[in-house]
Amino acid sequence: MLMQSPAQLLASLSEQDRQAWLSQLSTDQLAALRYNWEFWARPTQLEPEGHWRTWLALAGRGFGKTELGAQWIRKRVKNGAKLIALVAETQKDLEEVMIPRILTVTPAEEAPDVRYKPVRLRWPSGAVAYGYNGTEPDQLRGPEFDTAWVDELAKYSKARDTWDMLQFTMRKGNPRVLVTTTPRPIPIIKEIMAEPGTHLTRGKTMDNADNLAPSFMEKVVSKYAGTRLGRQELDGEIVDDVPGALWTREMLDATRVEKAPQMARVVVAIDPSGTDGDDEGDAIGIVVAGRGIDGRGYVLADRTCKLTPEGWARIAVTAYYEFEGDRIVAEKNFGGAMVKSVIRTADAKVPYKEVTASRGKAVRAEPVSALYEQGRISHVGGFAEMEDEMVLFTNGGYMGEKSPNRTDALVWALTEVMLAGQPPARDTGGKVAIPSTVGGFRR
């Protein structure tokens, strides 16, 4: 299959042949080329033919997924679509990514009027688009649509709920949904791929290399090409869980909840990186977890960041008050004294505890992993970046890039609220023994 666009083929001609072709076009035809998507698009970016309900475009970063989505919406409006849903991961993405791209690809005479809060786009043809985000699936209860563009579904904290709610709205005319996303091996993406009414398009970052900055190609593509992360983010592959991982996607999804019960105890755990917050250093892991009055563990928030010590200390202290924490815990071995100092500077009243890493990361993580296996830990909502780290943890160590600071902080937090003060795990022939009960309630 030819993978180049007509524009790329024209660019590959000699200067003489290129000018000869362009000279055949009138001034109006030349001007029209700017908005002629069939001229600029690679074949994989064009709407597939045939009968389908969902077009799933799984592609790497920089492939041109957002351009594809905006151009598809423009075409749907020209072909008579009237009721459109635009669904982004967050409201910010909706307003700063999807809408601006739709306006960029549309000639002035066709452009919609835009209103924010709530988001509404109205075209001269009478078509109307309504904006939604993946953090509030219930927004999709009630309306009905003939067209929907869902951007970066694999990153949504409530991907399944958002997708399910959207399906009930697609009931006008001959409804069609476009999903543009960099893949992650979450169940809902795999289910959409397997549905009979899905047309799957795959793409790589390199497919669009002509339109990407040389600095991006040099710094990002060359660095991650061939790695597991690169296969997902650049090549658009569904990279399944690592064999022998301490956590799996299915394990995390099985006990996920939308709301936590009343907490008996809450801690904020910090995994310091020893860096000053620059882009080259590791992130500072900050995770909030608690034990509910039902005795189960709940992961409440991931506030991991790349900031100066003063900056991440404020983040941790703010989380402590927001979730009515009992204390902040941090590893003593690496930067512990500095962590205590900056936390005390940020707020001297916050209770603080140092914890000691006497064993390796994987060994520390095993008892916490066993709690997950027993179904005793729930994530309240989704934590995409942290969960991407977790499924790369094996008994032999961490298989991912850089340092798994989010997961390290998670392990410290859950150890403190679920296992601290309990007898150490016994040797059970390779299986980790976890106490069957935990006690204590918040005073």
Coordinates of C-alpha atoms in Angstrom, one line a residue, residues 3-436:
M3 CA 2.1 5.2 2.4
Q4 CA 2.8 8.7 1.1
S5 CA 0.5 11.6 0.6
P6 CA 0.1 13.4 -2.8
A7 CA 1.9 16.3 -1.2
Q8 CA 4.9 14.1 -0.3
L9 CA 5.0 12.6 -3.8
L10 CA 5.0 16.2 -5.2
A11 CA 7.8 17.1 -2.9
S12 CA 9.8 14.2 -4.1
L13 CA 9.8 15.4 -7.7
S14 CA 12.6 17.5 -9.2
E15 CA 12.1 21.2 -8.9
Q16 CA 11.4 21.4 -12.7
D17 CA 8.7 18.7 -12.6
R18 CA 7.2 20.2 -9.4
Q19 CA 6.9 23.7 -10.9
A20 CA 5.4 22.2 -14.1
W21 CA 2.7 20.5 -12.1
L22 CA 1.9 23.6 -10.0
S23 CA 1.8 25.8 -13.1
Q24 CA -1.3 23.9 -14.3
L25 CA -3.3 25.1 -11.3
S26 CA -5.2 28.3 -11.2
T27 CA -4.8 30.8 -8.4
D28 CA -8.0 29.6 -6.8
Q29 CA -6.9 26.0 -7.0
L30 CA -3.6 26.7 -5.5
A31 CA -5.3 28.5 -2.6
A32 CA -7.7 25.6 -2.1
L33 CA -4.8 23.2 -1.6
R34 CA -4.3 24.5 1.9
Y35 CA -7.6 23.0 3.0
N36 CA -7.5 19.9 0.7
W37 CA -7.0 17.1 3.3
E38 CA -6.9 14.4 0.6
F39 CA -3.8 16.2 -0.9
W40 CA -1.9 16.5 2.4
A41 CA -3.0 13.3 4.2
R42 CA -1.2 10.0 4.1
P43 CA -3.5 7.1 3.1
T44 CA -3.7 5.9 6.7
Q45 CA -5.0 9.2 7.8
L46 CA -8.1 9.1 5.5
E47 CA -11.5 7.8 6.6
P48 CA -11.7 4.1 5.7
E49 CA -14.3 2.9 3.3
G50 CA -17.0 0.3 4.0
H51 CA -19.3 -0.4 6.8
W52 CA -17.9 0.3 10.3
R53 CA -19.2 1.9 13.5
T54 CA -15.9 2.7 15.2
W55 CA -12.7 3.9 13.6
L56 CA -9.8 3.2 16.1
A57 CA -6.6 5.0 15.1
L58 CA -3.8 3.5 17.3
A59 CA -0.6 5.4 16.6
G60 CA 2.6 6.7 18.1
R61 CA 3.3 10.3 19.2
G62 CA 3.5 12.7 16.3
F63 CA 1.7 10.5 13.8
G64 CA -0.9 13.2 13.2
K65 CA -3.8 11.7 15.1
T66 CA -5.2 15.1 16.2
E67 CA -5.0 16.4 12.6
L68 CA -6.8 13.3 11.5
G69 CA -9.5 13.8 14.0
A70 CA -10.1 17.5 13.3
Q71 CA -10.2 16.8 9.5
W72 CA -12.6 14.0 10.0
I73 CA -15.0 16.2 12.0
R74 CA -14.8 18.8 9.2
K75 CA -15.7 16.2 6.6
R76 CA -18.5 14.8 8.7
V77 CA -20.1 18.3 9.0
K78 CA -19.8 18.8 5.3
N79 CA -21.5 15.5 4.7
G80 CA -24.5 16.3 6.9
A81 CA -23.6 15.4 10.5
K82 CA -25.7 17.5 12.9
L83 CA -25.0 16.3 16.5
I84 CA -21.4 15.8 17.5
A85 CA -19.6 14.8 20.7
L86 CA -16.0 15.9 21.2
V87 CA -14.5 14.0 24.1
A88 CA -11.0 14.7 25.5
E89 CA -9.1 13.4 28.5
T90 CA -9.6 16.6 30.4
Q91 CA -11.4 19.9 29.9
K92 CA -8.0 21.5 29.3
D93 CA -7.3 19.1 26.4
L94 CA -10.7 19.8 25.0
E95 CA -10.2 23.5 25.0
E96 CA -6.5 23.7 24.1
V97 CA -6.0 20.8 21.8
M98 CA -9.2 19.6 20.0
I99 CA -11.0 22.8 19.4
P100 CA -8.0 24.8 18.2
R101 CA -7.2 22.1 15.7
I102 CA -10.7 22.0 14.4
L103 CA -10.6 25.8 13.8
T104 CA -7.1 25.5 12.2
V105 CA -8.2 23.0 9.5
T106 CA -11.5 24.8 8.7
P107 CA -11.7 27.7 6.1
A108 CA -13.2 30.9 7.6
E109 CA -16.4 30.6 5.7
E110 CA -17.0 27.1 7.1
A111 CA -15.7 27.8 10.6
P112 CA -18.0 27.2 13.7
D113 CA -18.7 29.7 16.3
V114 CA -17.2 28.6 19.6
R115 CA -18.5 29.0 23.1
Y116 CA -16.8 27.8 26.3
K117 CA -18.1 26.7 29.6
P118 CA -20.0 24.7 28.5
V119 CA -18.2 24.0 25.2
R120 CA -20.4 24.4 22.1
L121 CA -19.4 24.7 18.5
R122 CA -22.0 25.8 16.0
W123 CA -21.4 25.5 12.2
P124 CA -23.1 27.6 9.5
S125 CA -24.7 24.4 8.3
G126 CA -26.6 24.0 11.7
A127 CA -24.3 21.3 13.0
V128 CA -23.6 21.5 16.7
A129 CA -20.7 19.9 18.7
Y130 CA -20.8 19.5 22.5
G131 CA -17.7 19.1 24.6
Y132 CA -17.0 16.4 27.2
N133 CA -14.1 15.1 29.2
G134 CA -13.0 11.7 30.4
T135 CA -13.1 12.6 34.1
E136 CA -16.9 13.1 34.2
P137 CA -18.6 10.2 32.3
D138 CA -22.1 11.1 33.6
Q139 CA -22.0 14.2 31.5
L140 CA -22.9 11.8 28.6
R141 CA -26.2 10.7 30.2
G142 CA -29.1 12.0 28.1
P143 CA -27.8 13.5 24.8
E144 CA -27.7 11.7 21.5
F145 CA -25.3 12.0 18.6
D146 CA -24.5 10.9 15.1
T147 CA -20.8 11.6 15.3
A148 CA -18.2 11.5 18.0
W149 CA -14.4 12.1 18.2
V150 CA -12.7 10.6 21.3
D151 CA -9.1 11.7 21.7
E152 CA -6.5 9.8 23.8
L153 CA -9.0 7.4 25.3
A154 CA -6.2 5.1 26.6
K155 CA -5.1 7.8 29.0
Y156 CA -8.5 8.5 30.6
S157 CA -8.8 7.9 34.3
K158 CA -12.4 6.6 33.7
A159 CA -11.9 5.2 30.2
R160 CA -14.4 2.3 30.4
D161 CA -17.2 4.4 32.0
T162 CA -16.7 7.2 29.5
W163 CA -16.8 4.8 26.6
D164 CA -19.8 2.9 27.9
M165 CA -21.8 6.1 28.4
L166 CA -20.9 7.4 24.9
Q167 CA -22.2 4.2 23.3
F168 CA -25.7 4.9 24.7
T169 CA -25.6 8.3 23.0
M170 CA -24.7 7.1 19.5
R171 CA -28.3 6.6 18.2
K172 CA -28.9 9.2 15.5
G173 CA -28.8 8.3 11.8
N174 CA -25.8 6.2 10.9
P175 CA -23.6 6.9 13.9
R176 CA -19.9 6.7 13.7
V177 CA -17.1 7.2 16.3
L178 CA -13.5 8.0 15.8
V179 CA -11.0 7.1 18.6
T180 CA -7.5 8.6 18.2
T181 CA -5.1 7.4 20.8
T182 CA -1.6 6.4 21.6
P183 CA -2.1 2.8 22.8
R184 CA -1.9 1.4 26.3
P185 CA -2.8 -2.2 27.0
I186 CA -5.9 -1.5 29.0
P187 CA -8.9 -3.8 28.6
I188 CA -11.3 -1.3 27.0
I189 CA -8.8 -0.7 24.1
K190 CA -8.4 -4.4 23.5
E191 CA -12.2 -4.8 23.6
I192 CA -12.8 -2.1 21.0
M193 CA -10.1 -3.6 18.8
A194 CA -12.0 -7.0 18.9
E195 CA -15.5 -5.6 18.2
P196 CA -16.8 -6.6 14.7
G197 CA -17.8 -3.0 13.9
T198 CA -14.3 -1.6 14.4
H199 CA -11.9 -0.5 11.7
L200 CA -8.4 -0.5 13.0
T201 CA -5.7 1.9 11.7
R202 CA -2.1 1.7 13.0
G203 CA 0.6 4.2 12.6
K204 CA 4.1 5.1 13.8
T205 CA 5.9 8.3 14.7
M206 CA 8.2 7.7 11.8
D207 CA 5.3 7.8 9.3
N208 CA 5.2 11.6 9.9
A209 CA 8.9 12.2 10.2
D210 CA 8.9 14.9 7.4
N211 CA 6.7 17.1 9.6
L212 CA 8.4 16.6 12.9
A213 CA 11.1 18.9 14.3
P214 CA 14.7 17.5 13.9
S215 CA 15.3 18.1 17.6
F216 CA 12.4 15.8 18.4
M217 CA 13.6 13.1 16.1
E218 CA 17.1 13.4 17.6
K219 CA 16.3 13.7 21.3
V220 CA 13.2 11.6 21.6
V221 CA 13.0 9.1 18.7
S222 CA 16.6 8.1 18.8
K223 CA 16.6 7.7 22.5
Y224 CA 13.5 5.5 22.8
A225 CA 13.5 3.7 19.5
G226 CA 13.6 -0.1 20.1
T227 CA 12.7 0.2 23.8
R228 CA 9.5 -1.1 25.4
L229 CA 8.3 2.5 25.9
G230 CA 9.3 3.3 22.4
R231 CA 7.3 0.4 21.0
Q232 CA 4.2 1.9 22.7
E233 CA 4.7 5.6 22.4
L234 CA 6.5 5.7 19.0
D235 CA 5.4 2.5 17.1
G236 CA 1.9 2.5 18.5
E237 CA 2.1 -1.1 19.7
I238 CA -0.1 -2.6 22.3
V239 CA 2.6 -3.8 24.7
D240 CA 1.2 -6.3 27.1
D241 CA 2.2 -6.9 30.8
V242 CA 5.6 -8.2 31.4
P243 CA 5.7 -11.9 32.2
G244 CA 6.2 -12.4 36.0
A245 CA 5.0 -8.9 36.8
L246 CA 4.0 -8.2 40.4
W247 CA 1.0 -6.4 39.1
T248 CA -1.2 -6.9 36.0
R249 CA -3.7 -4.6 34.3
E250 CA -6.5 -7.1 35.1
M251 CA -5.5 -7.2 38.8
L252 CA -5.7 -3.4 39.0
D253 CA -9.0 -3.1 37.1
A254 CA -10.7 -5.9 39.1
T255 CA -10.9 -3.9 42.3
R256 CA -11.0 -0.3 40.9
V257 CA -13.6 1.9 42.5
E258 CA -14.9 5.5 41.9
K259 CA -15.3 6.5 45.5
A260 CA -13.5 5.5 48.7
P261 CA -15.3 4.8 52.0
Q262 CA -14.5 6.7 55.2
M263 CA -10.8 6.3 56.0
A264 CA -9.4 4.9 59.2
R265 CA -5.9 6.1 58.4
V266 CA -4.3 8.1 55.6
V267 CA -0.6 8.8 54.8
V268 CA 1.2 10.8 52.1
A269 CA 4.4 8.9 51.0
I270 CA 7.4 10.6 49.4
D271 CA 10.0 8.8 47.3
P272 CA 12.8 11.4 46.9
S273 CA 14.8 11.4 43.7
G274 CA 17.7 13.6 45.0
T275 CA 17.3 16.0 42.0
D276 CA 16.4 19.7 41.9
G277 CA 13.4 19.3 39.7
D278 CA 15.1 19.8 36.3
D279 CA 13.7 18.0 33.3
E280 CA 16.6 15.5 33.1
G281 CA 16.2 14.2 36.7
D282 CA 13.7 11.7 38.0
A283 CA 10.3 12.7 39.4
I284 CA 9.7 12.9 43.1
G285 CA 7.1 10.2 43.9
I286 CA 4.2 11.5 46.0
V287 CA 1.3 9.1 46.6
V288 CA -1.6 9.3 49.0
A289 CA -3.1 6.0 50.3
G290 CA -5.3 5.0 53.2
R291 CA -7.0 2.2 55.0
G292 CA -10.7 2.3 55.0
I293 CA -13.0 1.5 57.9
D294 CA -13.7 -1.7 56.0
G295 CA -10.1 -2.7 56.5
R296 CA -9.2 -2.5 52.8
G297 CA -6.5 -0.3 51.3
Y298 CA -7.2 2.6 48.9
V299 CA -4.9 4.5 46.6
L300 CA -6.3 8.0 46.7
A301 CA -4.0 10.2 44.7
D302 CA -0.8 10.4 42.8
R303 CA 0.8 13.9 43.2
T304 CA 4.2 12.9 41.7
C305 CA 6.0 15.9 40.2
K306 CA 9.2 17.4 39.0
L307 CA 9.7 20.5 41.1
T308 CA 12.3 22.1 43.4
P309 CA 12.4 20.8 47.0
E310 CA 10.3 23.7 48.1
G311 CA 7.8 23.0 45.3
W312 CA 7.3 19.3 46.0
A313 CA 7.2 19.9 49.7
R314 CA 4.2 22.2 49.2
I315 CA 2.5 19.6 47.0
A316 CA 3.0 16.9 49.7
V317 CA 1.8 19.1 52.6
T318 CA -1.2 20.3 50.5
A319 CA -2.1 16.6 49.9
Y320 CA -1.7 15.9 53.6
Y321 CA -4.4 18.5 54.5
E322 CA -6.6 17.8 51.5
F323 CA -7.0 14.1 52.4
E324 CA -6.9 14.7 56.2
G325 CA -3.7 12.7 56.5
D326 CA -2.2 11.2 59.7
R327 CA 1.4 11.7 58.6
I328 CA 3.9 12.1 55.8
V329 CA 6.3 9.2 55.4
A330 CA 9.6 9.3 53.4
E331 CA 12.5 7.0 52.7
K332 CA 15.5 7.8 55.0
N333 CA 18.2 6.1 53.0
F334 CA 18.2 8.5 50.0
G335 CA 17.6 12.1 50.7
G336 CA 15.7 11.5 53.9
A337 CA 17.3 14.2 55.9
M338 CA 16.7 16.7 53.2
V339 CA 13.0 15.6 52.9
K340 CA 12.4 16.1 56.6
S341 CA 14.0 19.5 56.4
V342 CA 12.0 20.8 53.5
I343 CA 8.7 19.4 54.9
R344 CA 9.5 21.0 58.3
T345 CA 10.1 24.3 56.5
A346 CA 6.9 24.0 54.5
D347 CA 4.9 23.2 57.7
A348 CA 6.4 22.3 61.0
K349 CA 3.2 21.0 62.4
V350 CA 2.8 18.0 60.0
P351 CA 3.6 14.7 61.6
Y352 CA 6.6 13.1 59.8
K353 CA 8.0 9.6 59.8
E354 CA 11.2 8.3 58.2
V355 CA 11.2 4.8 56.8
T356 CA 14.3 2.7 56.1
A357 CA 14.9 0.7 52.9
S358 CA 16.6 -2.4 54.3
R359 CA 15.7 -4.5 51.2
G360 CA 15.6 -4.0 47.4
K361 CA 12.7 -2.4 45.6
A362 CA 11.2 -5.7 44.3
V363 CA 11.4 -7.4 47.7
R364 CA 9.7 -4.4 49.4
A365 CA 7.0 -4.5 46.7
E366 CA 6.2 -8.2 47.0
P367 CA 4.0 -8.0 50.2
V368 CA 2.1 -5.0 48.7
S369 CA 1.6 -7.0 45.5
A370 CA 0.2 -9.8 47.5
L371 CA -2.4 -7.5 49.0
Y372 CA -3.5 -6.7 45.5
E373 CA -3.6 -10.4 44.6
Q374 CA -5.9 -10.9 47.6
G375 CA -8.2 -8.2 46.3
R376 CA -7.6 -6.0 49.4
I377 CA -6.4 -2.8 47.6
S378 CA -8.4 -0.6 45.3
H379 CA -7.4 2.3 43.2
V380 CA -9.9 5.2 43.5
G381 CA -10.1 6.1 39.8
G382 CA -7.3 5.6 37.3
F383 CA -3.6 6.4 37.7
A384 CA -2.3 5.8 34.2
E385 CA 1.4 6.8 34.7
M386 CA 1.7 5.0 38.0
E387 CA 0.0 1.9 36.7
D388 CA 2.3 1.9 33.7
E389 CA 5.2 1.6 36.1
M390 CA 3.5 -1.0 38.3
V391 CA 3.0 -3.6 35.5
L392 CA 6.8 -3.4 34.7
F393 CA 7.8 -4.5 38.2
T394 CA 8.9 -8.1 38.4
N395 CA 10.5 -10.3 41.1
G396 CA 13.8 -9.6 39.3
G397 CA 13.4 -5.8 39.4
Y398 CA 12.0 -3.0 37.4
M399 CA 11.9 -3.5 33.6
G400 CA 11.1 0.1 32.7
E401 CA 12.9 3.3 32.0
K402 CA 14.4 5.6 34.7
S403 CA 13.3 5.1 38.3
P404 CA 9.8 4.0 39.3
N405 CA 9.3 6.7 41.9
R406 CA 5.5 6.6 41.7
T407 CA 5.4 2.9 42.5
D408 CA 8.1 3.2 45.2
A409 CA 6.0 5.9 46.9
L410 CA 2.9 3.7 46.5
V411 CA 4.7 0.8 48.2
W412 CA 5.8 3.0 51.1
A413 CA 2.3 4.3 51.6
L414 CA 0.5 1.0 51.5
T415 CA 3.2 -0.6 53.7
E416 CA 2.6 2.1 56.3
V417 CA -1.2 1.9 56.3
M418 CA -1.7 -1.9 55.7
L419 CA 1.4 -3.6 57.0
A420 CA 3.3 -1.5 59.5
G421 CA 3.4 -3.0 63.0
Q422 CA 2.5 -6.4 61.6
P423 CA 4.8 -9.5 61.9
P424 CA 7.2 -9.8 59.0
A425 CA 6.1 -12.1 56.1
R426 CA 7.0 -15.7 56.7
D427 CA 8.8 -17.8 54.1
T428 CA 6.0 -19.8 52.4
G429 CA 7.9 -21.4 49.6
G430 CA 7.9 -18.4 47.3
K431 CA 4.5 -17.0 48.3
V432 CA 4.3 -13.9 50.5
A433 CA 2.3 -14.3 53.6
I434 CA 0.1 -11.3 54.5
P435 CA -1.7 -10.9 57.9
S436 CA -5.4 -11.6 57.5

